[in-house]
Coordinates of C-alpha atoms and ligand atoms in Angstrom, one line a residue:
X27 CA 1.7 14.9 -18.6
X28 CA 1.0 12.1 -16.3
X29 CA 2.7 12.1 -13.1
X30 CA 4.8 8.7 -12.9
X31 CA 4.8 5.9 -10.7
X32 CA 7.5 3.6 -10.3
X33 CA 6.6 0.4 -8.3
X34 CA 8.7 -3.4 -7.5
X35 CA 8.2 -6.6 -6.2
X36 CA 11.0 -8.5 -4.8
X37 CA 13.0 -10.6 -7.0
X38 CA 11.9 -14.3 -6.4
X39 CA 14.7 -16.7 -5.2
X40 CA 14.7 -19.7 -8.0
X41 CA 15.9 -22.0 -5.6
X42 CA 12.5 -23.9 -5.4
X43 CA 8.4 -23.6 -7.2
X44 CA 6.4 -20.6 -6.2
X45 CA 4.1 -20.6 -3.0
X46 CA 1.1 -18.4 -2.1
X47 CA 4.1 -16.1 -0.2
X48 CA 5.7 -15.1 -3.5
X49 CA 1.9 -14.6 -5.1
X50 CA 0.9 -12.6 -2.0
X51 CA 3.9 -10.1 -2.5
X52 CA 3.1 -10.0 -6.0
X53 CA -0.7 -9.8 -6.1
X54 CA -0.6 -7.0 -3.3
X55 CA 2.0 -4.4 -5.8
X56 CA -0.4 -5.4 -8.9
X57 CA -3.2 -3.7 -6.6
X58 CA -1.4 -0.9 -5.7
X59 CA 0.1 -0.5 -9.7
X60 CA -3.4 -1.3 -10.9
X61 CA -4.8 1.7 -8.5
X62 CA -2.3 3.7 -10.0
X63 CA -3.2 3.7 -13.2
X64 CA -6.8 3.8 -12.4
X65 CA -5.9 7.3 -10.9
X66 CA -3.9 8.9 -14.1
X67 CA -0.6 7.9 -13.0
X68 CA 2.2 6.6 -15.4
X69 CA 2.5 3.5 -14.0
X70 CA 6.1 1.0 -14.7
X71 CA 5.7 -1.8 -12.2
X72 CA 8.6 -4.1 -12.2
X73 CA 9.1 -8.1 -10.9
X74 CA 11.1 -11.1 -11.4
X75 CA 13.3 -13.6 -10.4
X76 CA 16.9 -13.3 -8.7
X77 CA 19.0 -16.4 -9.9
X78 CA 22.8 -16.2 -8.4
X79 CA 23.6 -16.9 -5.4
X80 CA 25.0 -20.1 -3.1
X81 CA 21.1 -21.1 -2.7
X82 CA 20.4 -21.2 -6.0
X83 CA 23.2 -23.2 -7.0
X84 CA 23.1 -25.8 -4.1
X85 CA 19.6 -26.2 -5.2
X86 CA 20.5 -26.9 -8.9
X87 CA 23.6 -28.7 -7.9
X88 CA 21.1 -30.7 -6.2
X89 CA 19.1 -31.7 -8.9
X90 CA 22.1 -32.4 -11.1
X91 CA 21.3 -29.8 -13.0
X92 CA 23.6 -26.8 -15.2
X93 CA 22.6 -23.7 -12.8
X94 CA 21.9 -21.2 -15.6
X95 CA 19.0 -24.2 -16.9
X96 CA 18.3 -24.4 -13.7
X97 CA 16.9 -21.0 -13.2
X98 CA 15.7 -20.8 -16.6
X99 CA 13.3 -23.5 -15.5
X100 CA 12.1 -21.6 -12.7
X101 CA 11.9 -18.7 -13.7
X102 CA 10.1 -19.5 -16.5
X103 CA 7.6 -21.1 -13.8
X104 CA 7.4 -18.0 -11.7
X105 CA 6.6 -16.6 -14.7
X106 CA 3.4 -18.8 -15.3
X107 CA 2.5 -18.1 -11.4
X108 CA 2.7 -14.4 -12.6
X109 CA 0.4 -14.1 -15.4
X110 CA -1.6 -17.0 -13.7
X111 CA -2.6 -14.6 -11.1
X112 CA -3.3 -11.5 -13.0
X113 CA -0.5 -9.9 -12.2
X114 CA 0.0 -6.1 -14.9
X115 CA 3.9 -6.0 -14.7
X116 CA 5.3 -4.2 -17.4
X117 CA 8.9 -5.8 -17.3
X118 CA 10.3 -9.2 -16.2
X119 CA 13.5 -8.9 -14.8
X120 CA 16.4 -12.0 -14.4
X121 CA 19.5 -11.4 -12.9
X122 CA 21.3 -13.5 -15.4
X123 CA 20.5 -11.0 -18.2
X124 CA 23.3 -9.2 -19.8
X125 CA 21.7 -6.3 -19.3
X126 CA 21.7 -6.7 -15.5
X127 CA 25.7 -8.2 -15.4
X128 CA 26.6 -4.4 -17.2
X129 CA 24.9 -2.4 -14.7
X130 CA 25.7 -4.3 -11.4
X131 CA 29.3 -4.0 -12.8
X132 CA 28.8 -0.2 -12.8
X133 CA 27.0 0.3 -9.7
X134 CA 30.1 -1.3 -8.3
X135 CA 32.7 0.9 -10.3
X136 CA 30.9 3.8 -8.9
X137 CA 30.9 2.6 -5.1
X138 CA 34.7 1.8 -5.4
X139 CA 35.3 5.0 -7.8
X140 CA 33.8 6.7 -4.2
X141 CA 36.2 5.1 -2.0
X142 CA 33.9 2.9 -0.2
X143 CA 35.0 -0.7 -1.1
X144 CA 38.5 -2.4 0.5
X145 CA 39.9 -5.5 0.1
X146 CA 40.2 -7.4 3.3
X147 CA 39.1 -10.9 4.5
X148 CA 35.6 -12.0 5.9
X149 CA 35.3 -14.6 8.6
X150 CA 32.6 -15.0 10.6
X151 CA 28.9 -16.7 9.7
X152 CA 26.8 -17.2 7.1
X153 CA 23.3 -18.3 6.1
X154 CA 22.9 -19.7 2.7
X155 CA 18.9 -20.1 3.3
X156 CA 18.9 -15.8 3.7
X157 CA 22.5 -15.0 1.8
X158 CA 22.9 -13.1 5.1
X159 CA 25.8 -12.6 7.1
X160 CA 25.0 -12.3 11.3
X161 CA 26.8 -11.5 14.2
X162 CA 27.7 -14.4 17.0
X163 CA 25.3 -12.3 19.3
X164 CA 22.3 -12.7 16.8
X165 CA 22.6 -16.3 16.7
X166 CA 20.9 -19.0 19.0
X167 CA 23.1 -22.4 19.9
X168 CA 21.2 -25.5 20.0
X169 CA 22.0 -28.5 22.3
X170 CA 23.9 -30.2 19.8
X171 CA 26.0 -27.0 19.8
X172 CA 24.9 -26.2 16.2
X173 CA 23.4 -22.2 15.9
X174 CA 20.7 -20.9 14.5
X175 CA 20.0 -17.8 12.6
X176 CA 17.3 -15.3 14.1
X177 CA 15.1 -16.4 11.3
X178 CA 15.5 -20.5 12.2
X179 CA 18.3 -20.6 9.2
X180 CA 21.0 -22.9 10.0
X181 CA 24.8 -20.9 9.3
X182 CA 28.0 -22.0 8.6
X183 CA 31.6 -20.5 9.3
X184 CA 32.9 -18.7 6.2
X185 CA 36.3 -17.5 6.1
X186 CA 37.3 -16.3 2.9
X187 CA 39.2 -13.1 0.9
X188 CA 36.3 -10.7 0.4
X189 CA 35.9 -7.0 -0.5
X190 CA 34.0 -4.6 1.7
X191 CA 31.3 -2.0 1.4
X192 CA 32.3 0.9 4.3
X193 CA 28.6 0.6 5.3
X194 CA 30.0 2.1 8.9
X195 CA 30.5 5.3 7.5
X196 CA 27.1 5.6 6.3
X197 CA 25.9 5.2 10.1
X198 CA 24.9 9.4 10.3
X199 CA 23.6 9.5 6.6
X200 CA 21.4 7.2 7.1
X201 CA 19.8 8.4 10.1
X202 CA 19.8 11.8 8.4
X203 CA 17.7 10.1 5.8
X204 CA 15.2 8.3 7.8
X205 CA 14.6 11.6 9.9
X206 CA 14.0 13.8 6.5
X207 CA 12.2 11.4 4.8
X208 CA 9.6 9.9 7.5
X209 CA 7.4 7.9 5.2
X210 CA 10.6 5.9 4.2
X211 CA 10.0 3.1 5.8
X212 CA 6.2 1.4 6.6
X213 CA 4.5 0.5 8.5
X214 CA 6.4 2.5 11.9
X215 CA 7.0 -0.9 13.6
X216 CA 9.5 -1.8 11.0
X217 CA 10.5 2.1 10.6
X218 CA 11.5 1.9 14.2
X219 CA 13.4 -1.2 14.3
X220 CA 15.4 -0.4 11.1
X221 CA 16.5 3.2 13.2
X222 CA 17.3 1.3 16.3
X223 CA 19.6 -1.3 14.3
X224 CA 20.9 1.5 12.7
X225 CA 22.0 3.7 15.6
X226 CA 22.9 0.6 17.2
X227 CA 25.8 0.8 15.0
X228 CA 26.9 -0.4 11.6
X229 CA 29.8 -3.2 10.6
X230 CA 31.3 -2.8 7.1
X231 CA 29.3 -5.5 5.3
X232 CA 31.2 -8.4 2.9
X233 CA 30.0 -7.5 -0.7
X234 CA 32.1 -10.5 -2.4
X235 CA 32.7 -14.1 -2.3
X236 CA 35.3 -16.6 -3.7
X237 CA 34.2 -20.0 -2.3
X238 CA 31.9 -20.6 -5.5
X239 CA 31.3 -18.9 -8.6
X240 CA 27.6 -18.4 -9.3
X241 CA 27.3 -14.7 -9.8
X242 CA 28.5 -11.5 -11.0
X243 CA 31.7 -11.2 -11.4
X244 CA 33.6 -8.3 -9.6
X245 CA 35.3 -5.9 -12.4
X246 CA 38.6 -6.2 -12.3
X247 CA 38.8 -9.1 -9.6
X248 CA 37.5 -12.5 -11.9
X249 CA 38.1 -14.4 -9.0
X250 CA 35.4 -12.9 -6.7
X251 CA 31.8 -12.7 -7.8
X252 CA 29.7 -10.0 -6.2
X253 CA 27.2 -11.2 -3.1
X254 CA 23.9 -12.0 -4.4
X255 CA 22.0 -8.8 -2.2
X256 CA 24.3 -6.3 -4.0
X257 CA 23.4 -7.9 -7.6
X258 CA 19.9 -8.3 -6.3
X259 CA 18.8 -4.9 -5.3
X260 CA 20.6 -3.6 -8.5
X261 CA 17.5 -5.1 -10.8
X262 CA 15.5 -1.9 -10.1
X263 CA 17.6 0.3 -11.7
X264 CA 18.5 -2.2 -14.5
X265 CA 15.3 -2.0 -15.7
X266 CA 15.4 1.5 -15.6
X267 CA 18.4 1.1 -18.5
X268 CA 21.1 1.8 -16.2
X269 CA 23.8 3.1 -16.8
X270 CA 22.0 4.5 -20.3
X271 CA 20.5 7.9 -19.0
X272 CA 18.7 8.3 -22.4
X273 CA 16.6 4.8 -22.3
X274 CA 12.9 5.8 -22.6
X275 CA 12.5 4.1 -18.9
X276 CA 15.1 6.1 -17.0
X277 CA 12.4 8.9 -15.9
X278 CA 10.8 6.3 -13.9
X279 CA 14.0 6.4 -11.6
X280 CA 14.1 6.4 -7.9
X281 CA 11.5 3.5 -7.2
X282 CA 8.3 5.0 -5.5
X283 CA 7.4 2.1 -3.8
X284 CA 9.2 -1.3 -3.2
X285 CA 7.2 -3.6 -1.9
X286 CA 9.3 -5.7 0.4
X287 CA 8.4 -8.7 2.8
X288 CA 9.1 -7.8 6.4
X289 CA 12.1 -10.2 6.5
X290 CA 13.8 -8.1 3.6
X291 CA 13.5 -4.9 5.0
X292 CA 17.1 -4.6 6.1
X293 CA 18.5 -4.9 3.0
X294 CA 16.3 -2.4 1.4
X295 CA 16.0 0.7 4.2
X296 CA 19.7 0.0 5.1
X297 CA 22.3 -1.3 2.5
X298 CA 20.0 -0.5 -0.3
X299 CA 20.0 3.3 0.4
X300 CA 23.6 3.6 1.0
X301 CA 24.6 1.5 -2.1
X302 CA 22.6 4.3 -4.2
X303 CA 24.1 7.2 -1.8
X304 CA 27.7 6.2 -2.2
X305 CA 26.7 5.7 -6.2
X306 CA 25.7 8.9 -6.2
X307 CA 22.4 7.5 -7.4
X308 CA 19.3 9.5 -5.7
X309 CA 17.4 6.9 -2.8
X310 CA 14.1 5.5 -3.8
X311 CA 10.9 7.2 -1.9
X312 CA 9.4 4.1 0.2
X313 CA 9.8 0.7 1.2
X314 CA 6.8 -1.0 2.3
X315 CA 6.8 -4.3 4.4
X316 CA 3.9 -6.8 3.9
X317 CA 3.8 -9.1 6.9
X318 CA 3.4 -13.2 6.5
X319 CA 0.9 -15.4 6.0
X320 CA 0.8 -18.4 7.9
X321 CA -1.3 -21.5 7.1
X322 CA -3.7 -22.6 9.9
X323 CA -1.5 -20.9 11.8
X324 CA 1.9 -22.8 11.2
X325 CA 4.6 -21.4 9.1
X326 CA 4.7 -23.1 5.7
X327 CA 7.4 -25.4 5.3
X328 CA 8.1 -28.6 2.7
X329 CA 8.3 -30.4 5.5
X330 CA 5.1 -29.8 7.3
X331 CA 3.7 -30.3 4.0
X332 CA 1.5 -27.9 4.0
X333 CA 3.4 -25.7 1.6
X334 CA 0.4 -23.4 -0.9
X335 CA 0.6 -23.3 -4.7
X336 CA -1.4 -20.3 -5.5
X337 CA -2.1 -21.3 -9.2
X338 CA -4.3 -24.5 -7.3
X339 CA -5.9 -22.1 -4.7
X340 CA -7.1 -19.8 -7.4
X341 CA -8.6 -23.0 -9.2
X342 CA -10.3 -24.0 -6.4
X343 CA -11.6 -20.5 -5.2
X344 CA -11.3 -18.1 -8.4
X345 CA -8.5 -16.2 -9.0
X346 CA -10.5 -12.6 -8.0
X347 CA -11.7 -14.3 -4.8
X348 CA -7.9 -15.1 -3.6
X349 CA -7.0 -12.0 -4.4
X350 CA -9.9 -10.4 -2.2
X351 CA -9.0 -12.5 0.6
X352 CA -6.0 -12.0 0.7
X353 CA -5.5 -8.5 0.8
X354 CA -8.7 -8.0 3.2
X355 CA -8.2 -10.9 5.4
X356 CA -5.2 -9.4 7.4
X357 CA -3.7 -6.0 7.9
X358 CA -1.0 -5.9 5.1
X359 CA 2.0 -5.3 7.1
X360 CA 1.3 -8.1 10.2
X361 CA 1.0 -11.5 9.8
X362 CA -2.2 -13.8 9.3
X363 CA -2.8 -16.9 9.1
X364 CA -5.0 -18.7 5.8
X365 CA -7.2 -21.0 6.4
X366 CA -10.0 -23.1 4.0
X367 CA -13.0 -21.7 6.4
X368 CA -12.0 -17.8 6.7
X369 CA -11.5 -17.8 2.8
X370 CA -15.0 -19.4 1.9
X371 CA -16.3 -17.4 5.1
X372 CA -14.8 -14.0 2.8
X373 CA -16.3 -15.3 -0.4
X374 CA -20.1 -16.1 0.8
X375 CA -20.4 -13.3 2.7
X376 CA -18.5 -10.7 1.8
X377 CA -18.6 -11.2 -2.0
X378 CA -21.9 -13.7 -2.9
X379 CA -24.1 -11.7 -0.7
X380 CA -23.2 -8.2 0.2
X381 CA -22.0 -7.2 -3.1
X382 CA -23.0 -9.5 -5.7
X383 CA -26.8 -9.9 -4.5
X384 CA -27.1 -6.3 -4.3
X385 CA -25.7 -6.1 -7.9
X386 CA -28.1 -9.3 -8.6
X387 CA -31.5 -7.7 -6.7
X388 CA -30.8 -4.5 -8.4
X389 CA -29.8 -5.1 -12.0
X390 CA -32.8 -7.4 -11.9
X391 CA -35.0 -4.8 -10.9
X392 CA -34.2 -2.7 -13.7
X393 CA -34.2 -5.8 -16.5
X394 CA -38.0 -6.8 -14.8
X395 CA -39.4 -3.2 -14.5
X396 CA -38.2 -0.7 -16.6
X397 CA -37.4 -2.5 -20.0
X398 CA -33.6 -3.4 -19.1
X399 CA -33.1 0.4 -18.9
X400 CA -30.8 2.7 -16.8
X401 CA -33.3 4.5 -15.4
X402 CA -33.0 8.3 -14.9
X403 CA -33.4 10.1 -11.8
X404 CA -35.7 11.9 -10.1
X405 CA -36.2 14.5 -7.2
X406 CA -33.6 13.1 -4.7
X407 CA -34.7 12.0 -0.7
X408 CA -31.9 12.6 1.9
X409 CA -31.9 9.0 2.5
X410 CA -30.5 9.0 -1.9
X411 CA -28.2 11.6 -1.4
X412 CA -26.6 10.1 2.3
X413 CA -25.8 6.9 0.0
X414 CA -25.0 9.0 -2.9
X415 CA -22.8 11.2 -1.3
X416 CA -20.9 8.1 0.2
X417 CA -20.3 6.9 -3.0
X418 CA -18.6 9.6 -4.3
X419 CA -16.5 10.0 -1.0
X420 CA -15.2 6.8 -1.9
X421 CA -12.3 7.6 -4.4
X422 CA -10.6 9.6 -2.0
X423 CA -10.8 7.6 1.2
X424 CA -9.4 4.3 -0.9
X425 CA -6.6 6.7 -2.2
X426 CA -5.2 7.5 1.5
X427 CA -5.3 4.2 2.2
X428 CA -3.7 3.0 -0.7
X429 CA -0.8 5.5 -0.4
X430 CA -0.2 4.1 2.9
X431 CA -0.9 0.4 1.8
X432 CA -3.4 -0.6 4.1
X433 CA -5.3 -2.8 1.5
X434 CA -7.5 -3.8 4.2
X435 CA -9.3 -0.2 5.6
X436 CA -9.4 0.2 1.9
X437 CA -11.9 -2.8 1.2
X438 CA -13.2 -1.8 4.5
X439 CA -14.2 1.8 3.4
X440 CA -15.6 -0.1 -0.3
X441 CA -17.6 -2.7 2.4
X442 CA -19.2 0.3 4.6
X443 CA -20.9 1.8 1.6
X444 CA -22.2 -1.8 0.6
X445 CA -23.4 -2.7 3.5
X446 CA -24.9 1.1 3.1
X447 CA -26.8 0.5 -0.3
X448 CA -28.1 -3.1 0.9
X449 CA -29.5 -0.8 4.1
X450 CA -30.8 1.3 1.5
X451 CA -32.5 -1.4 -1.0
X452 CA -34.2 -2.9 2.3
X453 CA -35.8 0.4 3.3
X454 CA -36.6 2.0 -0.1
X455 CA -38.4 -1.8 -1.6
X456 CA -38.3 -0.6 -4.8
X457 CA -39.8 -4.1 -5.8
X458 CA -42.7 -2.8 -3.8
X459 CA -42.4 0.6 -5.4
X460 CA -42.8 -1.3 -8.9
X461 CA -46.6 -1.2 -7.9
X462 CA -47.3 1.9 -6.1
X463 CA -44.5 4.7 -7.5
X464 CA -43.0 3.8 -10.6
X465 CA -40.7 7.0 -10.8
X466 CA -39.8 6.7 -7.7
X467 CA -38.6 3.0 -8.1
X468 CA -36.8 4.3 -10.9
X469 CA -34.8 7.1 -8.9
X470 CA -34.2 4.4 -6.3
X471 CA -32.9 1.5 -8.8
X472 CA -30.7 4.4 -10.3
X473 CA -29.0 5.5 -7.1
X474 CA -28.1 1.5 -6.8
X475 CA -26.8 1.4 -10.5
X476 CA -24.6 4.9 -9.8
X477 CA -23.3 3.2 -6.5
X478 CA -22.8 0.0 -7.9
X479 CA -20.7 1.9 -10.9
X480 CA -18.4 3.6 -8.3
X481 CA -18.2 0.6 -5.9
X482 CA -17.3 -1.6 -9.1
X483 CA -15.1 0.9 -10.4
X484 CA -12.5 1.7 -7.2
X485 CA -12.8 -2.2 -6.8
X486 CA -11.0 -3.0 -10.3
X487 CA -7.6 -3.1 -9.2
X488 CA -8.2 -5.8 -6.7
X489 CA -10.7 -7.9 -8.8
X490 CA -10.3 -7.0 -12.3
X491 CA -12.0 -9.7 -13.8
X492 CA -15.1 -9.6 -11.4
X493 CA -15.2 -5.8 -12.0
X494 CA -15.1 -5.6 -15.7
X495 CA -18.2 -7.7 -16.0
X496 CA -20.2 -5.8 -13.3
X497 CA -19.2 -2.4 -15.4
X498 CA -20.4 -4.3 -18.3
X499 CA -23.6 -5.2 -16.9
X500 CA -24.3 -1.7 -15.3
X501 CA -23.4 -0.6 -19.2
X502 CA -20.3 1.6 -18.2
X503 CA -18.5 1.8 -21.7
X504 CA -14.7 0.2 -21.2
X505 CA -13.3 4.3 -21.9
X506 CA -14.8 6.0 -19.2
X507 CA -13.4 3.7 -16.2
X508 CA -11.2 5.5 -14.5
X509 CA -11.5 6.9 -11.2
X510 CA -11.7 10.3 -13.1
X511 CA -14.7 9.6 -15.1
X512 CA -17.0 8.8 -11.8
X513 CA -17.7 13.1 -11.8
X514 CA -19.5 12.1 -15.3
X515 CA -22.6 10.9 -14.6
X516 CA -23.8 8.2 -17.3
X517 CA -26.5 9.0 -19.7
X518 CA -30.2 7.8 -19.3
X519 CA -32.2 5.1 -20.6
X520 CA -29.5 2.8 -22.0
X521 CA -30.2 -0.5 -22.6
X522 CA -28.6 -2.8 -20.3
X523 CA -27.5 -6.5 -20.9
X524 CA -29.3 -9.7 -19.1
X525 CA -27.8 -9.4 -15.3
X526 CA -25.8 -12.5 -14.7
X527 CA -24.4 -13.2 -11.0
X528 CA -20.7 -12.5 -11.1
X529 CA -20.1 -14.2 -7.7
X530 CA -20.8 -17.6 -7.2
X531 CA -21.3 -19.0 -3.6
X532 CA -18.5 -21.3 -2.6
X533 CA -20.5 -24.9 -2.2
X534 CA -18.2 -27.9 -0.2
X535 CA -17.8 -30.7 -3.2
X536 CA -20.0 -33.6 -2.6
Ligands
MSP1 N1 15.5 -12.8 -3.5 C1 15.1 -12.1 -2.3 C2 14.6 -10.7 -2.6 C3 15.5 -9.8 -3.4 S1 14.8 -8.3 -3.7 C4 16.1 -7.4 -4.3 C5 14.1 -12.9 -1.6 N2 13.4 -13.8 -2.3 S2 12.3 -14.8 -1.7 O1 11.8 -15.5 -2.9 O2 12.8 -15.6 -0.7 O3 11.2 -14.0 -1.1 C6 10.5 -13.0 -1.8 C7 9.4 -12.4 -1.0 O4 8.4 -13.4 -0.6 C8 9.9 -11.8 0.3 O5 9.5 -10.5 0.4 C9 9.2 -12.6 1.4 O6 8.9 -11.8 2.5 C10 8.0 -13.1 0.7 N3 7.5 -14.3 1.3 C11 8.0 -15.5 1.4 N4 7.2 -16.3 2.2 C12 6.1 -15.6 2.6 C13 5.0 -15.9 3.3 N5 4.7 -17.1 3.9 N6 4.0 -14.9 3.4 C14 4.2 -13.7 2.8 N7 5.3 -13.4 2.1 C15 6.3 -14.2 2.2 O7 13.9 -12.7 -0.4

C-alpha cells in the first residue's frame, strides 16, 4: 500500500481578486504534492477559500453586495487562478459548505465537552485586515494617536460578550509538543519565535463574536457566531469527512504538511494544535512557512498599484517559467523581491540555454546522426560515468530538500548536474565525433539522453508542462515516469520524434 501524504494550502480570504501572494502559496504545495506523487506516495492535497469573517463582509457590504454572492463570486475566481496555474488539488474547500458548518459545530462541542471554553466578555483590540486580536503592548500609536497593528493593520476597540478558548492552560502542552516533535515548525527562525511567544505566556484567546453575523454559528448560542480562525483552521479536517470516521478520506488525517505564509504561523503552531489537543483530535506533523514576495522591493499594496495578477504574469512569461522563478528565485521561507529583469534573467539563462539547448544540441544530434534513434551505449569513460553517476544521485538529493521545503537547493542540485552535462557535451564534441568515432558519439549522445530523462523527470512537479514534452521527445513512455522507473534503463534504438525547443528565449516586445 502506498504510504499517504496529506498536504494544505491556506484558505484564501475572499475579501478581494487573487494576487501572485495567494498563487505563490499555492504553486509552491502543488510542487511539493506533485513530488509526492512522483515518489509513490498517496497524495490528497487540499486548498480553497475561507469566506466568513468581518473582512469579508465589509468588503461585500462594500460593494452592495448579499455576502454569500459575494464570496461565491470570488471564490469562483480563486478558483480560475487555481486551475490557471496548474495547480493538482484534489478538493476545493469553502467555508460556507454545509459540510464545513457540521464539523466546525463539532469541533466546538468537543472543546466545550473538554471544559476548555467559558463565557465571559472580550474587550480589548481588534484587527479586521488580520481577524486578530493583539495586546496594547504589540501595538504602535501614531501621531494622530491612532495605533497600528505589528503587521501595519489599523485596530479598533471591541468590547463585546464572547466565549473563550482556555488557551493558557495549554501553555506546558505545547511546549511539550514543540520539544518532542522538532520538525514542527520550519524553517527554525519561525520555530524559535513561535517557542519564545509561547513561553512568553499565553492569554485565553476570544473564539466568538456578536457584533455581526457572518459566520458559524455557535451550537447552542445563535447569537454568537464562531471567530473566523477557529472556523478557518477547521477546513482541513472537513475535508477529511469530519466527524464521519468511515468517509474514504479520513485516513489521510493529521495534515503532513500545511503550508502556511509566515504571517499565519501563529495560528497554525499555536491555537491550531491546541484546538485539535483539547478535541482530542491527534496534531498535524508540520507547518511550513513560506516567506513574502515583494515587488521591486516594495510590499504590494492597491494603493501603490503595483498589486500582481498571476493569471497575466504567466501570459506574459509561461505559466512553467513563473513557476520556475518563483520557487528558485528566493529561499522559500525568507522574503524576495520579483522583479521583470531577474525573471527574464531566470528564463534566458537558466531555462533557454542551460537546459533547453542542451536538450536542443543533443536531441538534434541524435535526429542528424543516428537516424532519430536512442542510441545504445558503449564501453563507458570515467568522464560518462562522473555525469552518469550524478544523475542518478539526483532523486535523492531533491527528496531531502523537498522534505525540508527548500525548493531552491532543490533546483540548485537539478542546475549542478546541468551545468555538468553542458561541461560534458563541450569536452566530449560528439558533433566532431560524428566524423571520427561514430560509436563513440553514440555512447556520448546516450549519456545526454539518460541525463536529460532523469533531469526532466525530477523536474516534472515544478514544470509539468515543459517536462512532459521533453519526456516525450527523449521517447520516455507516459507509464514509466516516476522517480521509481529512473533504475530501468530505457531500451535501445527507439525512434524518437523531430526535437522541438521547449523553452523559448524571453525577447522585449518591439
Ligand atoms: N484566510 C487566511 C488563512 C486561513 S488558513 C486556515 C489568510 N488568507 S490570505 O488570503 O490573507 O492569505 C493566504 C496566504 O497568502 C497567506 O499564507 C499569506 O502569507 C500569503 N500571502 C499573502 N501575500 C503574500 C505575498 N506578498 N507573498 C507571499 N505570500 C503572501 O491568511
Amino acid at each position: 500500500m502506498k504510504p499517504k501524504f496529506y498536504i494544505t494550502t491556506p484558505i484564501y480570504y475572499v475579501n478581494g481578486a487573487p494576487h501572485i501572494g495567494h498563487a505563490y502559496t499555492s504553486i509552491a504545495t502543488d510542487v511539493l504534492a506533485r513530488w509526492k506523487r512522483l515518489d509513490g506516495f498517496d497524495v490528497f492535497f487540499l486548498t480553497g477559500t475561507d469566506e466568513h469573517g468581518q473582512k469579508v463582509e465589509q468588503a461585500a457590504r462594500e460593494q452592495g453586495v448579499d455576502p454569500q454572492a459575494f464570496t461565491d463570486r470570488v471564490s469562483a475566481d480563486f478558483q480560475d487562478m487555481t486551475r490557471k496555474m496548474g495547480i493538482s488539488n484534489d478538493q476545493w474547500i469553502r467555508t460556507t459548505e454545509e459540510r464545513h458548518k457540521r464539523s466546525s459545530a463539532e469541533l466546538w462541542r468537543r472543546i466545550d465537552a473538554a471544559g476548555d471554553i467559558y463565557l465571559g466578555h472580550y474587550e480589548g483590540w481588534y484587527a479586521v485586515r488580520d481577524e486578530a486580536f493583539y495586546d496594547e503592548g504589540e501595538l504602535t500609536t501614531l501621531a494622530d494617536g491612532s495605533k497600528l497593528a505589528p503587521s501595519g493593520a489599523p485596530v479598533e476597540w471591541v468590547r463585546e460578550p464572547s466565549y473563550f478558548f482556555r488557551l493558557s492552560a495549554w501553555q506546558d502542552r505545547l511546549l511539550k509538543f514543540y520539544e518532542d516533535h522538532p520538525e514542527f515548525i520550519a524553517p527554525t527562525s519561525r520555530r524559535n519565535e513561535v517557542v519564545s511567544f509561547v513561553r512568553g505566556g499565553l492569554r485565553d484567546l476570544s473564539i466568538s463574536r456578536t457584533t455581526f453575523n457572518w459566520g458559524i454559528p455557535v451550537p447552542g448560542a445563535p447569537d454568537h457566531v464562531m471567530y473566523v480562525w477557529l472556523d478557518a483552521l477547521q477546513n482541513y479536517v472537513t475535508a477529511c469527512g469530519f466527524p464521519d470516521e468511515s468517509d474514504p478520506h479520513w485516513k489521510y488525517w493529521p495534515a503532513d504538511v500545511h503550508i502556511v505564509g509566515k504571517d499565519i504561523i501563529r495560528f497554525h503552531a499555536v491555537y491550531w494544535p491546541a484546538f485539535l489537543m483539547s478535541a482530542g483530535l491527534p496534531v498535524a506533523h508540520r507547518v511550513s512557512s513560506l516567506g513574502w514576495w515583494l515587488v521591486d522591493g516594495a510590499k504590494m499594496s492597491k494603493s501603490l498599484g503595483n498589486v500582481v495578477e498571476p493569471r497575466k504574469l504567466a501570459e506574459t512569461y509561461g505559466l512553467d517559467q513563473i513557476r520556475y522563478y518563483l520557487l528558485r528565485d528566493k529561499p522559500f521561507g525568507a522574503d524576495g523581491s520579483m522583479s521583470h529583469q531577474a525573471i527574464v534573467t531566470r528564463i534566458n539563462v537558466e531555462l533557454a540555454n542551460d537546459l533547453g539547448n542542451l536538450a536542443q544540441r543533443s536531441l538534434t544530434l541524435i535526429a542528424r546522426n543516428g537516424g532519430g534513434q536512442r542510441p545504445g551505449r558503449g564501453p563507458t569513460t570515467e568522464d560518462d560515468a562522473g555525469l552518469l553517476d550524478a544523475a542518478a544521485a539526483l532523486p535523492g538529493r531533491v527528496r531531502i530538500c523537498m522534505d525540508q521545503q527548500t525548493f531552491h537547493e532543490a533546483l540548485e542540485e537539478v542546475w549542478k548536474v546541468i551545468r555538468a552535462a553542458n561541461g560534458y557535451i563541450d569536452r566530449q564534441a560528439p558533433w566532431a565525433l560524428a566524423r571520427t568515432d561514430r560509436a563513440r558519439m553514440g555512447t556520448v549522445l546516450r549519456v545526454l539522453a539518460d541525463v536529460l530523462r532523469a533531469v526532466a523527470t525530477v523536474l516534472q512537479p515544478f514544470m509539468p508542462d515543459s517536462m512532459a514534452k521533453m519526456l516525450d521527445q527523449l521517447g520516455v513512455p507516459a507509464e514509466v515516469r516516476m522517480l521509481v522507473d529512473l533504475a530501468t534503463p530505457l531500451a535501445d534504438g527507439v525512434t524518437l520524434p523531430p526535437p522541438q525547443g521547449v523553452f523559448p528565449r524571453y525577447v522585449e516586445p518591439a
